[in-house]
PDB file of N, CA and C in Angstrom:
ATOM      1  N   MET A  44     209.671 -44.016 -44.641  1.00 40.00           N
ATOM      2  CA  MET A  44     208.911 -45.318 -45.398  1.00 40.00           C
ATOM      3  C   MET A  44     208.942 -44.255 -46.182  1.00 40.00           C
ATOM      4  N   ASN A  45     209.098 -44.425 -48.076  1.00 41.00           N
ATOM      5  CA  ASN A  45     208.772 -44.025 -49.041  1.00 41.00           C
ATOM      6  C   ASN A  45     207.439 -44.130 -49.376  1.00 41.00           C
ATOM      7  N   LEU A  46     207.031 -43.062 -50.020  1.00 46.00           N
ATOM      8  CA  LEU A  46     205.121 -43.263 -50.264  1.00 46.00           C
ATOM      9  C   LEU A  46     205.045 -44.612 -51.547  1.00 46.00           C
ATOM     10  N   PHE A  47     205.729 -44.753 -52.602  1.00 47.00           N
ATOM     11  CA  PHE A  47     205.679 -45.999 -53.025  1.00 47.00           C
ATOM     12  C   PHE A  47     205.293 -47.111 -51.760  1.00 47.00           C
ATOM     13  N   ILE A  48     206.348 -47.451 -51.145  1.00 47.00           N
ATOM     14  CA  ILE A  48     206.343 -48.470 -50.205  1.00 47.00           C
ATOM     15  C   ILE A  48     204.961 -48.571 -49.102  1.00 47.00           C
ATOM     16  N   PHE A  49     204.527 -47.140 -48.450  1.00 48.00           N
ATOM     17  CA  PHE A  49     203.391 -46.923 -48.253  1.00 48.00           C
ATOM     18  C   PHE A  49     202.099 -47.658 -49.033  1.00 48.00           C
ATOM     19  N   LEU A  50     202.232 -46.639 -50.279  1.00 51.00           N
ATOM     20  CA  LEU A  50     201.008 -47.122 -51.309  1.00 51.00           C
ATOM     21  C   LEU A  50     201.312 -48.682 -51.293  1.00 51.00           C
ATOM     22  N   LYS A  51     202.033 -49.386 -51.964  1.00 54.00           N
ATOM     23  CA  LYS A  51     202.016 -50.889 -51.624  1.00 54.00           C
ATOM     24  C   LYS A  51     201.751 -51.420 -50.282  1.00 54.00           C
ATOM     25  N   ILE A  52     201.911 -51.276 -49.620  1.00 54.00           N
ATOM     26  CA  ILE A  52     201.682 -51.880 -48.104  1.00 54.00           C
ATOM     27  C   ILE A  52     199.936 -51.668 -47.828  1.00 54.00           C
ATOM     28  N   ASN A  53     199.330 -50.510 -48.302  1.00 57.00           N
ATOM     29  CA  ASN A  53     197.939 -50.319 -47.721  1.00 57.00           C
ATOM     30  C   ASN A  53     197.301 -50.953 -49.539  1.00 57.00           C
ATOM     31  N   GLN A  54     197.871 -50.908 -50.430  1.00 60.00           N
ATOM     32  CA  GLN A  54     197.169 -51.977 -51.516  1.00 60.00           C
ATOM     33  C   GLN A  54     197.138 -53.526 -50.836  1.00 60.00           C
ATOM     34  N   ILE A  55     197.962 -53.739 -50.453  1.00 61.00           N
ATOM     35  CA  ILE A  55     198.342 -55.459 -49.877  1.00 61.00           C
ATOM     36  C   ILE A  55     196.880 -55.635 -48.900  1.00 61.00           C
ATOM     37  N   LYS A  56     197.238 -54.736 -48.050  1.00 59.00           N
ATOM     38  CA  LYS A  56     196.196 -54.961 -46.900  1.00 59.00           C
ATOM     39  C   LYS A  56     194.614 -54.737 -47.396  1.00 59.00           C
ATOM     40  N   ARG A  57     194.530 -54.084 -48.650  1.00 67.00           N
ATOM     41  CA  ARG A  57     192.873 -53.935 -48.969  1.00 67.00           C
ATOM     42  C   ARG A  57     192.753 -55.412 -49.779  1.00 67.00           C
ATOM     43  N   ILE A  58     193.820 -55.887 -50.508  1.00 64.00           N
ATOM     44  CA  ILE A  58     193.884 -56.797 -51.258  1.00 64.00           C
ATOM     45  C   ILE A  58     193.281 -58.044 -50.339  1.00 64.00           C
ATOM     46  N   LEU A  59     194.174 -58.075 -48.800  1.00 61.00           N
ATOM     47  CA  LEU A  59     193.676 -59.044 -47.908  1.00 61.00           C
ATOM     48  C   LEU A  59     192.542 -59.350 -47.385  1.00 61.00           C
ATOM     49  N   ILE A  60     192.256 -57.916 -46.649  1.00 64.00           N
ATOM     50  CA  ILE A  60     190.833 -57.834 -46.114  1.00 64.00           C
ATOM     51  C   ILE A  60     190.026 -57.926 -47.113  1.00 64.00           C
ATOM     52  N   ASN A  61     190.201 -58.167 -48.522  1.00 67.00           N
ATOM     53  CA  ASN A  61     188.965 -58.226 -49.437  1.00 67.00           C
ATOM     54  C   ASN A  61     188.997 -59.269 -49.673  1.00 67.00           C
ATOM     55  N   SER A  62     189.914 -60.338 -49.342  1.00 71.00           N
ATOM     56  CA  SER A  62     190.059 -62.085 -49.799  1.00 71.00           C
ATOM     57  C   SER A  62     189.187 -62.568 -49.380  1.00 71.00           C
ATOM     58  N   THR A  63     188.496 -63.867 -49.838  1.00 68.00           N
ATOM     59  CA  THR A  63     187.185 -64.815 -49.980  1.00 68.00           C
ATOM     60  C   THR A  63     187.427 -65.140 -48.206  1.00 68.00           C
ATOM     61  N   HIS A  64     188.678 -65.369 -47.773  1.00 67.00           N
ATOM     62  CA  HIS A  64     189.048 -66.222 -46.918  1.00 67.00           C
ATOM     63  C   HIS A  64     188.940 -65.072 -45.620  1.00 67.00           C
ATOM     64  N   ILE A  65     189.206 -63.613 -45.868  1.00 75.00           N
ATOM     65  CA  ILE A  65     189.080 -62.892 -44.602  1.00 75.00           C
ATOM     66  C   ILE A  65     188.191 -62.061 -44.536  1.00 75.00           C
ATOM     67  N   LYS A  66     187.359 -61.683 -45.563  1.00 78.00           N
ATOM     68  CA  LYS A  66     185.933 -60.897 -45.575  1.00 78.00           C
ATOM     69  C   LYS A  66     185.213 -61.632 -44.863  1.00 78.00           C
ATOM     70  N   LYS A  67     184.688 -62.797 -45.275  1.00 79.00           N
ATOM     71  CA  LYS A  67     183.632 -63.377 -44.056  1.00 79.00           C
ATOM     72  C   LYS A  67     183.920 -63.208 -42.783  1.00 79.00           C
ATOM     73  N   TYR A  68     184.525 -62.463 -42.215  1.00 77.00           N
ATOM     74  CA  TYR A  68     184.564 -61.767 -40.859  1.00 77.00           C
ATOM     75  C   TYR A  68     184.709 -60.582 -40.445  1.00 77.00           C
ATOM     76  N   HIS A  69     184.300 -59.953 -41.731  1.00 79.00           N
ATOM     77  CA  HIS A  69     183.412 -58.426 -41.353  1.00 79.00           C
ATOM     78  C   HIS A  69     182.416 -58.058 -42.270  1.00 79.00           C
ATOM     79  N   GLU A  70     182.281 -59.150 -43.519  1.00 83.00           N
ATOM     80  CA  GLU A  70     181.230 -58.564 -44.226  1.00 83.00           C
ATOM     81  C   GLU A  70     179.985 -58.953 -43.880  1.00 83.00           C
ATOM     82  N   GLY A  71     178.896 -57.835 -44.077  1.00 82.00           N
ATOM     83  CA  GLY A  71     177.536 -57.280 -43.081  1.00 82.00           C
ATOM     84  C   GLY A  71     177.461 -57.605 -41.899  1.00 82.00           C
ATOM     85  N   TRP A  72     178.767 -56.886 -41.283  1.00 84.00           N
ATOM     86  CA  TRP A  72     178.607 -57.315 -39.911  1.00 84.00           C
ATOM     87  C   TRP A  72     177.314 -56.452 -39.476  1.00 84.00           C
ATOM     88  N   GLY A  73     177.208 -56.958 -38.165  1.00 89.00           N
ATOM     89  CA  GLY A  73     175.809 -56.705 -37.721  1.00 89.00           C
ATOM     90  C   GLY A  73     174.823 -58.086 -37.309  1.00 89.00           C
ATOM     91  N   ARG A  74     174.813 -58.823 -38.157  1.00 89.00           N
ATOM     92  CA  ARG A  74     174.065 -59.771 -38.371  1.00 89.00           C
ATOM     93  C   ARG A  74     173.708 -60.534 -37.098  1.00 89.00           C
ATOM     94  N   LYS A  75     173.178 -61.666 -36.955  1.00 89.00           N
ATOM     95  CA  LYS A  75     172.635 -62.287 -35.943  1.00 89.00           C
ATOM     96  C   LYS A  75     173.946 -62.884 -35.049  1.00 89.00           C
ATOM     97  N   GLY A  76     174.399 -62.825 -34.006  1.00 88.00           N
ATOM     98  CA  GLY A  76     175.498 -63.341 -33.040  1.00 88.00           C
ATOM     99  C   GLY A  76     177.168 -62.436 -33.541  1.00 88.00           C
ATOM    100  N   ASP A  77     176.743 -61.675 -34.230  1.00 92.00           N
ATOM    101  CA  ASP A  77     177.704 -60.537 -34.523  1.00 92.00           C
ATOM    102  C   ASP A  77     177.975 -59.769 -32.876  1.00 92.00           C
ATOM    103  N   THR A  78     179.022 -60.187 -32.278  1.00 93.00           N
ATOM    104  CA  THR A  78     179.569 -59.408 -31.279  1.00 93.00           C
ATOM    105  C   THR A  78     181.279 -58.759 -30.870  1.00 93.00           C
ATOM    106  N   ALA A  79     181.151 -57.767 -30.798  1.00 93.00           N
ATOM    107  CA  ALA A  79     182.636 -57.122 -30.712  1.00 93.00           C
ATOM    108  C   ALA A  79     182.523 -56.413 -29.506  1.00 93.00           C
ATOM    109  N   LEU A  80     184.002 -56.235 -28.732  1.00 93.00           N
ATOM    110  CA  LEU A  80     184.096 -55.155 -27.923  1.00 93.00           C
ATOM    111  C   LEU A  80     185.620 -54.685 -27.974  1.00 93.00           C
ATOM    112  N   ILE A  81     185.654 -53.575 -27.481  1.00 93.00           N
ATOM    113  CA  ILE A  81     186.927 -52.462 -27.975  1.00 93.00           C
ATOM    114  C   ILE A  81     187.887 -52.294 -27.064  1.00 93.00           C
ATOM    115  N   ALA A  82     188.798 -52.406 -26.538  1.00 94.00           N
ATOM    116  CA  ALA A  82     189.389 -51.923 -25.766  1.00 94.00           C
ATOM    117  C   ALA A  82     190.147 -50.104 -26.059  1.00 94.00           C
ATOM    118  N   LEU A  83     189.842 -49.467 -25.078  1.00 92.00           N
ATOM    119  CA  LEU A  83     190.291 -48.161 -25.297  1.00 92.00           C
ATOM    120  C   LEU A  83     191.386 -47.926 -24.084  1.00 92.00           C
ATOM    121  N   ASN A  84     192.406 -46.774 -24.424  1.00 93.00           N
ATOM    122  CA  ASN A  84     193.534 -46.270 -23.517  1.00 93.00           C
ATOM    123  C   ASN A  84     193.110 -44.825 -22.795  1.00 93.00           C
ATOM    124  N   THR A  85     193.662 -44.604 -22.372  1.00 93.00           N
ATOM    125  CA  THR A  85     193.355 -43.163 -21.431  1.00 93.00           C
ATOM    126  C   THR A  85     193.054 -41.787 -22.295  1.00 93.00           C
ATOM    127  N   ASN A  86     193.452 -41.747 -23.459  1.00 92.00           N
ATOM    128  CA  ASN A  86     192.947 -41.114 -24.688  1.00 92.00           C
ATOM    129  C   ASN A  86     192.244 -41.564 -25.720  1.00 92.00           C
ATOM    130  N   ASN A  87     191.198 -42.644 -25.646  1.00 91.00           N
ATOM    131  CA  ASN A  87     190.408 -42.988 -25.804  1.00 91.00           C
ATOM    132  C   ASN A  87     190.859 -43.444 -27.183  1.00 91.00           C
ATOM    133  N   GLN A  88     191.903 -43.891 -27.418  1.00 91.00           N
ATOM    134  CA  GLN A  88     192.221 -44.747 -28.633  1.00 91.00           C
ATOM    135  C   GLN A  88     192.181 -46.219 -28.678  1.00 91.00           C
ATOM    136  N   ALA A  89     191.530 -47.088 -29.723  1.00 92.00           N
ATOM    137  CA  ALA A  89     191.524 -48.562 -29.572  1.00 92.00           C
ATOM    138  C   ALA A  89     192.672 -49.141 -29.932  1.00 92.00           C
ATOM    139  N   VAL A  90     192.842 -49.896 -28.899  1.00 92.00           N
ATOM    140  CA  VAL A  90     194.106 -50.411 -28.411  1.00 92.00           C
ATOM    141  C   VAL A  90     193.996 -51.986 -28.585  1.00 92.00           C
ATOM    142  N   GLY A  91     192.800 -52.629 -28.444  1.00 92.00           N
ATOM    143  CA  GLY A  91     192.690 -54.192 -28.543  1.00 92.00           C
ATOM    144  C   GLY A  91     190.973 -53.864 -29.148  1.00 92.00           C
ATOM    145  N   VAL A  92     190.712 -55.530 -29.512  1.00 91.00           N
ATOM    146  CA  VAL A  92     189.245 -55.592 -29.988  1.00 91.00           C
ATOM    147  C   VAL A  92     189.526 -57.350 -30.062  1.00 91.00           C
ATOM    148  N   VAL A  93     188.144 -57.457 -29.747  1.00 92.00           N
ATOM    149  CA  VAL A  93     187.576 -59.168 -29.642  1.00 92.00           C
ATOM    150  C   VAL A  93     186.572 -59.156 -30.203  1.00 92.00           C
ATOM    151  N   TRP A  94     185.913 -60.168 -30.928  1.00 91.00           N
ATOM    152  CA  TRP A  94     184.515 -60.314 -31.360  1.00 91.00           C
ATOM    153  C   TRP A  94     184.465 -62.110 -31.789  1.00 91.00           C
ATOM    154  N   TYR A  95     183.339 -62.186 -32.051  1.00 93.00           N
ATOM    155  CA  TYR A  95     182.819 -63.349 -32.330  1.00 93.00           C
ATOM    156  C   TYR A  95     181.728 -63.372 -33.329  1.00 93.00           C
ATOM    157  N   ARG A  96     181.461 -64.410 -34.120  1.00 93.00           N
ATOM    158  CA  ARG A  96     180.492 -64.266 -35.559  1.00 93.00           C
ATOM    159  C   ARG A  96     180.222 -66.016 -35.498  1.00 93.00           C
ATOM    160  N   LEU A  97     178.886 -66.277 -35.975  1.00 94.00           N
ATOM    161  CA  LEU A  97     178.253 -67.292 -36.335  1.00 94.00           C
ATOM    162  C   LEU A  97     178.813 -67.814 -37.864  1.00 94.00           C
ATOM    163  N   PHE A  98     179.127 -68.890 -37.844  1.00 92.00           N
ATOM    164  CA  PHE A  98     179.305 -69.621 -39.326  1.00 92.00           C
ATOM    165  C   PHE A  98     178.366 -70.373 -39.641  1.00 92.00           C
ATOM    166  N   ASN A  99     178.411 -71.208 -40.799  1.00 91.00           N
ATOM    167  CA  ASN A  99     177.547 -72.135 -41.142  1.00 91.00           C
ATOM    168  C   ASN A  99     177.935 -73.549 -41.884  1.00 91.00           C
ATOM    169  N   GLU A 100     177.899 -74.442 -41.840  1.00 92.00           N
ATOM    170  CA  GLU A 100     178.563 -75.559 -43.227  1.00 92.00           C
ATOM    171  C   GLU A 100     178.562 -74.839 -44.479  1.00 92.00           C
ATOM    172  N   PHE A 101     177.954 -73.857 -44.968  1.00 91.00           N
ATOM    173  CA  PHE A 101     178.099 -73.462 -46.488  1.00 91.00           C
ATOM    174  C   PHE A 101     179.081 -72.571 -46.455  1.00 91.00           C
ATOM    175  N   ASN A 102     179.642 -71.954 -45.086  1.00 87.00           N
ATOM    176  CA  ASN A 102     180.650 -70.581 -44.941  1.00 87.00           C
ATOM    177  C   ASN A 102     181.226 -70.830 -43.768  1.00 87.00           C
ATOM    178  N   LYS A 103     182.484 -71.570 -43.604  1.00 86.00           N
ATOM    179  CA  LYS A 103     183.206 -72.243 -42.298  1.00 86.00           C
ATOM    180  C   LYS A 103     184.036 -71.264 -42.163  1.00 86.00           C
ATOM    181  N   GLY A 104     184.448 -70.699 -41.321  1.00 84.00           N
ATOM    182  CA  GLY A 104     185.693 -69.886 -40.674  1.00 84.00           C
ATOM    183  C   GLY A 104     186.628 -70.987 -40.486  1.00 84.00           C
ATOM    184  N   TYR A 105     188.055 -70.346 -39.745  1.00 84.00           N
ATOM    185  CA  TYR A 105     189.037 -71.461 -39.564  1.00 84.00           C
ATOM    186  C   TYR A 105     188.403 -72.133 -38.520  1.00 84.00           C
ATOM    187  N   GLY A 106     188.130 -71.856 -37.574  1.00 87.00           N
ATOM    188  CA  GLY A 106     187.780 -72.441 -36.576  1.00 87.00           C
ATOM    189  C   GLY A 106     186.426 -73.510 -36.221  1.00 87.00           C
ATOM    190  N   TYR A 107     185.913 -73.293 -37.358  1.00 89.00           N
ATOM    191  CA  TYR A 107     184.649 -73.532 -37.349  1.00 89.00           C
ATOM    192  C   TYR A 107     183.897 -75.004 -36.727  1.00 89.00           C
ATOM    193  N   VAL A 108     183.374 -75.192 -35.711  1.00 93.00           N
ATOM    194  CA  VAL A 108     182.790 -76.034 -35.094  1.00 93.00           C
ATOM    195  C   VAL A 108     181.683 -76.410 -35.304  1.00 93.00           C
ATOM    196  N   ASP A 109     180.154 -75.774 -35.104  1.00 94.00           N
ATOM    197  CA  ASP A 109     178.797 -76.166 -35.755  1.00 94.00           C
ATOM    198  C   ASP A 109     178.680 -74.544 -35.852  1.00 94.00           C
ATOM    199  N   SER A 110     177.125 -74.651 -36.367  1.00 94.00           N
ATOM    200  CA  SER A 110     176.356 -73.260 -36.663  1.00 94.00           C
ATOM    201  C   SER A 110     175.971 -72.782 -35.263  1.00 94.00           C
ATOM    202  N   ASN A 111     176.006 -73.240 -33.980  1.00 95.00           N
ATOM    203  CA  ASN A 111     175.812 -72.847 -32.987  1.00 95.00           C
ATOM    204  C   ASN A 111     177.211 -72.405 -31.892  1.00 95.00           C
ATOM    205  N   THR A 112     178.278 -72.339 -32.575  1.00 95.00           N
ATOM    206  CA  THR A 112     179.194 -72.077 -31.924  1.00 95.00           C
ATOM    207  C   THR A 112     180.114 -70.775 -32.472  1.00 95.00           C
ATOM    208  N   PRO A 113     180.144 -69.952 -32.013  1.00 95.00           N
ATOM    209  CA  PRO A 113     180.527 -68.675 -32.385  1.00 95.00           C
ATOM    210  C   PRO A 113     182.278 -68.875 -32.701  1.00 95.00           C
ATOM    211  N   GLU A 114     182.698 -68.384 -33.465  1.00 93.00           N
ATOM    212  CA  GLU A 114     184.265 -67.787 -33.795  1.00 93.00           C
ATOM    213  C   GLU A 114     184.575 -66.630 -32.965  1.00 93.00           C
ATOM    214  N   LEU A 115     185.450 -66.982 -32.614  1.00 92.00           N
ATOM    215  CA  LEU A 115     186.270 -65.475 -31.617  1.00 92.00           C
ATOM    216  C   LEU A 115     187.818 -65.076 -32.764  1.00 92.00           C
ATOM    217  N   GLY A 116     188.002 -63.748 -32.527  1.00 89.00           N
ATOM    218  CA  GLY A 116     189.078 -63.399 -33.095  1.00 89.00           C
ATOM    219  C   GLY A 116     189.679 -62.247 -32.351  1.00 89.00           C
ATOM    220  N   ILE A 117     190.693 -62.174 -32.064  1.00 90.00           N
ATOM    221  CA  ILE A 117     191.533 -60.988 -31.155  1.00 90.00           C
ATOM    222  C   ILE A 117     192.212 -60.727 -31.566  1.00 90.00           C
ATOM    223  N   ALA A 118     192.932 -58.956 -31.758  1.00 88.00           N
ATOM    224  CA  ALA A 118     193.947 -58.449 -31.946  1.00 88.00           C
ATOM    225  C   ALA A 118     193.941 -57.535 -30.911  1.00 88.00           C
ATOM    226  N   VAL A 119     195.214 -57.364 -30.507  1.00 91.00           N
ATOM    227  CA  VAL A 119     195.743 -56.133 -29.493  1.00 91.00           C
ATOM    228  C   VAL A 119     197.030 -55.544 -29.843  1.00 91.00           C
ATOM    229  N   SER A 120     197.045 -54.204 -29.658  1.00 90.00           N
ATOM    230  CA  SER A 120     198.219 -53.213 -30.088  1.00 90.00           C
ATOM    231  C   SER A 120     199.651 -53.866 -29.673  1.00 90.00           C
ATOM    232  N   GLU A 121     200.698 -53.620 -30.425  1.00 90.00           N
ATOM    233  CA  GLU A 121     201.796 -54.127 -29.750  1.00 90.00           C
ATOM    234  C   GLU A 121     202.046 -53.235 -28.531  1.00 90.00           C
ATOM    235  N   GLU A 122     201.854 -51.876 -28.790  1.00 91.00           N
ATOM    236  CA  GLU A 122     202.246 -51.406 -27.628  1.00 91.00           C
ATOM    237  C   GLU A 122     201.663 -51.782 -26.228  1.00 91.00           C
ATOM    238  N   VAL A 123     200.461 -52.576 -26.214  1.00 93.00           N
ATOM    239  CA  VAL A 123     199.985 -52.939 -24.758  1.00 93.00           C
ATOM    240  C   VAL A 123     200.093 -53.965 -24.613  1.00 93.00           C
ATOM    241  N   ARG A 124     200.631 -55.335 -25.644  1.00 90.00           N
ATOM    242  CA  ARG A 124     200.903 -56.544 -25.730  1.00 90.00           C
ATOM    243  C   ARG A 124     201.661 -56.583 -24.152  1.00 90.00           C
ATOM    244  N   GLY A 125     201.314 -57.891 -23.281  1.00 92.00           N
ATOM    245  CA  GLY A 125     201.709 -58.302 -22.264  1.00 92.00           C
ATOM    246  C   GLY A 125     201.199 -57.299 -20.809  1.00 92.00           C
ATOM    247  N   THR A 126     200.292 -56.173 -20.939  1.00 94.00           N
ATOM    248  CA  THR A 126     199.915 -55.460 -20.064  1.00 94.00           C
ATOM    249  C   THR A 126     198.234 -56.224 -19.682  1.00 94.00           C
ATOM    250  N   GLY A 127     197.975 -57.078 -19.785  1.00 94.00           N
ATOM    251  CA  GLY A 127     196.198 -57.725 -19.361  1.00 94.00           C
ATOM    252  C   GLY A 127     195.583 -57.355 -20.354  1.00 94.00           C
ATOM    253  N   VAL A 128     195.649 -56.511 -21.624  1.00 94.00           N
ATOM    254  CA  VAL A 128     194.448 -56.022 -22.353  1.00 94.00           C
ATOM    255  C   VAL A 128     193.843 -57.509 -22.669  1.00 94.00           C
ATOM    256  N   GLY A 129     194.641 -58.509 -23.436  1.00 93.00           N
ATOM    257  CA  GLY A 129     193.928 -59.197 -24.217  1.00 93.00           C
ATOM    258  C   GLY A 129     193.554 -60.247 -23.244  1.00 93.00           C
ATOM    259  N   THR A 130     193.736 -60.561 -22.217  1.00 94.00           N
ATOM    260  CA  THR A 130     193.348 -61.298 -20.647  1.00 94.00           C
ATOM    261  C   THR A 130     191.856 -60.881 -20.701  1.00 94.00           C
ATOM    262  N   LEU A 131     192.081 -59.178 -20.825  1.00 95.00           N
ATOM    263  CA  LEU A 131     190.420 -58.598 -19.882  1.00 95.00           C
ATOM    264  C   LEU A 131     189.493 -58.805 -21.235  1.00 95.00           C
ATOM    265  N   LEU A 132     190.108 -58.469 -22.755  1.00 94.00           N
ATOM    266  CA  LEU A 132     188.959 -58.803 -23.318  1.00 94.00           C
ATOM    267  C   LEU A 132     188.546 -60.532 -23.411  1.00 94.00           C
ATOM    268  N   MET A 133     189.382 -61.488 -23.418  1.00 94.00           N
ATOM    269  CA  MET A 133     188.619 -62.592 -23.685  1.00 94.00           C
ATOM    270  C   MET A 133     187.885 -63.140 -22.046  1.00 94.00           C
ATOM    271  N   LYS A 134     188.359 -62.311 -21.434  1.00 95.00           N
ATOM    272  CA  LYS A 134     187.706 -62.510 -20.069  1.00 95.00           C
ATOM    273  C   LYS A 134     185.985 -62.156 -20.313  1.00 95.00           C
ATOM    274  N   LYS A 135     185.999 -60.603 -20.631  1.00 95.00           N
ATOM    275  CA  LYS A 135     184.595 -59.897 -20.945  1.00 95.00           C
ATOM    276  C   LYS A 135     183.867 -60.582 -21.969  1.00 95.00           C
ATOM    277  N   ILE A 136     184.695 -61.370 -23.363  1.00 95.00           N
ATOM    278  CA  ILE A 136     183.796 -61.725 -24.616  1.00 95.00           C
ATOM    279  C   ILE A 136     183.183 -63.364 -24.155  1.00 95.00           C
ATOM    280  N   ASN A 137     184.075 -63.722 -23.413  1.00 95.00           N
ATOM    281  CA  ASN A 137     183.814 -65.314 -22.862  1.00 95.00           C
ATOM    282  C   ASN A 137     182.534 -64.809 -21.726  1.00 95.00           C
ATOM    283  N   HIS A 138     182.662 -63.787 -21.068  1.00 95.00           N
ATOM    284  CA  HIS A 138     181.649 -63.350 -20.382  1.00 95.00           C
ATOM    285  C   HIS A 138     180.090 -63.244 -21.250  1.00 95.00           C
ATOM    286  N   GLN A 139     180.249 -62.427 -21.658  1.00 95.00           N
ATOM    287  CA  GLN A 139     179.271 -61.993 -23.282  1.00 95.00           C
ATOM    288  C   GLN A 139     178.494 -62.865 -23.501  1.00 95.00           C
ATOM    289  N   ALA A 140     179.409 -64.174 -24.168  1.00 95.00           N
ATOM    290  CA  ALA A 140     179.022 -65.031 -24.774  1.00 95.00           C
ATOM    291  C   ALA A 140     178.053 -65.994 -23.926  1.00 95.00           C
ATOM    292  N   ILE A 141     178.538 -66.243 -22.730  1.00 95.00           N
ATOM    293  CA  ILE A 141     177.537 -67.362 -21.677  1.00 95.00           C
ATOM    294  C   ILE A 141     176.367 -65.767 -21.494  1.00 95.00           C
ATOM    295  N   CYS A 142     176.395 -65.105 -21.368  1.00 95.00           N
ATOM    296  CA  CYS A 142     174.962 -64.126 -21.490  1.00 95.00           C
ATOM    297  C   CYS A 142     173.946 -64.250 -22.648  1.00 95.00           C
ATOM    298  N   GLU A 143     174.750 -64.346 -23.678  1.00 95.00           N
ATOM    299  CA  GLU A 143     173.774 -64.704 -24.977  1.00 95.00           C
ATOM    300  C   GLU A 143     173.368 -66.030 -24.988  1.00 95.00           C
ATOM    301  N   GLY A 144     173.973 -67.272 -23.925  1.00 96.00           N
ATOM    302  CA  GLY A 144     173.708 -68.095 -24.429  1.00 96.00           C
ATOM    303  C   GLY A 144     174.189 -69.371 -24.714  1.00 96.00           C
ATOM    304  N   TYR A 145     175.708 -69.028 -25.049  1.00 96.00           N
ATOM    305  CA  TYR A 145     176.363 -69.907 -26.080  1.00 96.00           C
ATOM    306  C   TYR A 145     177.437 -70.590 -24.704  1.00 96.00           C
ATOM    307  N   LYS A 146     177.204 -71.960 -25.284  1.00 94.00           N
ATOM    308  CA  LYS A 146     177.640 -73.116 -24.070  1.00 94.00           C
ATOM    309  C   LYS A 146     179.669 -73.034 -24.688  1.00 94.00           C
ATOM    310  N   SER A 147     179.913 -72.568 -25.959  1.00 94.00           N
ATOM    311  CA  SER A 147     181.199 -72.623 -26.440  1.00 94.00           C
ATOM    312  C   SER A 147     181.505 -71.791 -27.376  1.00 94.00           C
ATOM    313  N   ILE A 148     182.781 -71.195 -27.511  1.00 94.00           N
ATOM    314  CA  ILE A 148     183.305 -70.624 -28.695  1.00 94.00           C
ATOM    315  C   ILE A 148     184.614 -71.218 -28.994  1.00 94.00           C
ATOM    316  N   SER A 149     184.809 -70.732 -30.316  1.00 94.00           N
ATOM    317  CA  SER A 149     185.623 -71.374 -30.910  1.00 94.00           C
ATOM    318  C   SER A 149     186.939 -70.358 -31.150  1.00 94.00           C
ATOM    319  N   LEU A 150     188.418 -70.720 -31.119  1.00 88.00           N
ATOM    320  CA  LEU A 150     189.460 -70.072 -31.621  1.00 88.00           C
ATOM    321  C   LEU A 150     190.425 -70.650 -32.485  1.00 88.00           C
ATOM    322  N   SER A 151     191.028 -69.987 -33.577  1.00 82.00           N
ATOM    323  CA  SER A 151     191.851 -71.055 -34.485  1.00 82.00           C
ATOM    324  C   SER A 151     193.048 -69.979 -34.431  1.00 82.00           C
ATOM    325  N   VAL A 152     193.732 -70.708 -33.722  1.00 80.00           N
ATOM    326  CA  VAL A 152     195.471 -69.846 -33.407  1.00 80.00           C
ATOM    327  C   VAL A 152     196.618 -70.297 -34.547  1.00 80.00           C
ATOM    328  N   ASP A 153     196.954 -69.396 -35.480  1.00 73.00           N
ATOM    329  CA  ASP A 153     198.002 -70.136 -35.927  1.00 73.00           C
ATOM    330  C   ASP A 153     199.267 -70.078 -35.396  1.00 73.00           C
ATOM    331  N   PRO A 154     199.660 -71.426 -35.479  1.00 77.00           N
ATOM    332  CA  PRO A 154     200.838 -72.063 -34.803  1.00 77.00           C
ATOM    333  C   PRO A 154     202.090 -71.362 -34.718  1.00 77.00           C
ATOM    334  N   LYS A 155     202.190 -70.291 -35.929  1.00 76.00           N
ATOM    335  CA  LYS A 155     203.464 -69.606 -35.593  1.00 76.00           C
ATOM    336  C   LYS A 155     203.293 -68.351 -34.535  1.00 76.00           C
ATOM    337  N   ASN A 156     202.263 -68.241 -34.112  1.00 71.00           N
ATOM    338  CA  ASN A 156     201.376 -67.070 -33.461  1.00 71.00           C
ATOM    339  C   ASN A 156     202.319 -67.368 -31.991  1.00 71.00           C
ATOM    340  N   SER A 157     203.387 -66.263 -31.600  1.00 69.00           N
ATOM    341  CA  SER A 157     203.772 -67.008 -30.196  1.00 69.00           C
ATOM    342  C   SER A 157     203.358 -65.505 -29.288  1.00 69.00           C
ATOM    343  N   ASN A 158     202.193 -65.282 -29.487  1.00 64.00           N
ATOM    344  CA  ASN A 158     202.246 -64.043 -28.483  1.00 64.00           C
ATOM    345  C   ASN A 158     200.562 -64.884 -27.821  1.00 64.00           C
TER     346      ASN A 158
END
């Protein structure tokens, strides 16, 4: 990969992460209802993350149900897909949501996502 392509990819990532649709998922992280869990490998490197966040009718996420239902997101590194990391993260975040008193959580999945 040459430097131009690398810089172009990083520029695109910055644009995407700061777009209105995406930044609502991370902007001001730490507010009431924000919860995240990170899976680490044996080298203490992050290989997966799952999180949820509350939205309201004025700032809806893709999987918005209501202001009392957190919207969930999950990402797992390609090298650990199929090893149970995603399943473990989902089980742990579901348990955390129950402990925090949520009756349900929402997850919106892109129809093209085959994983």
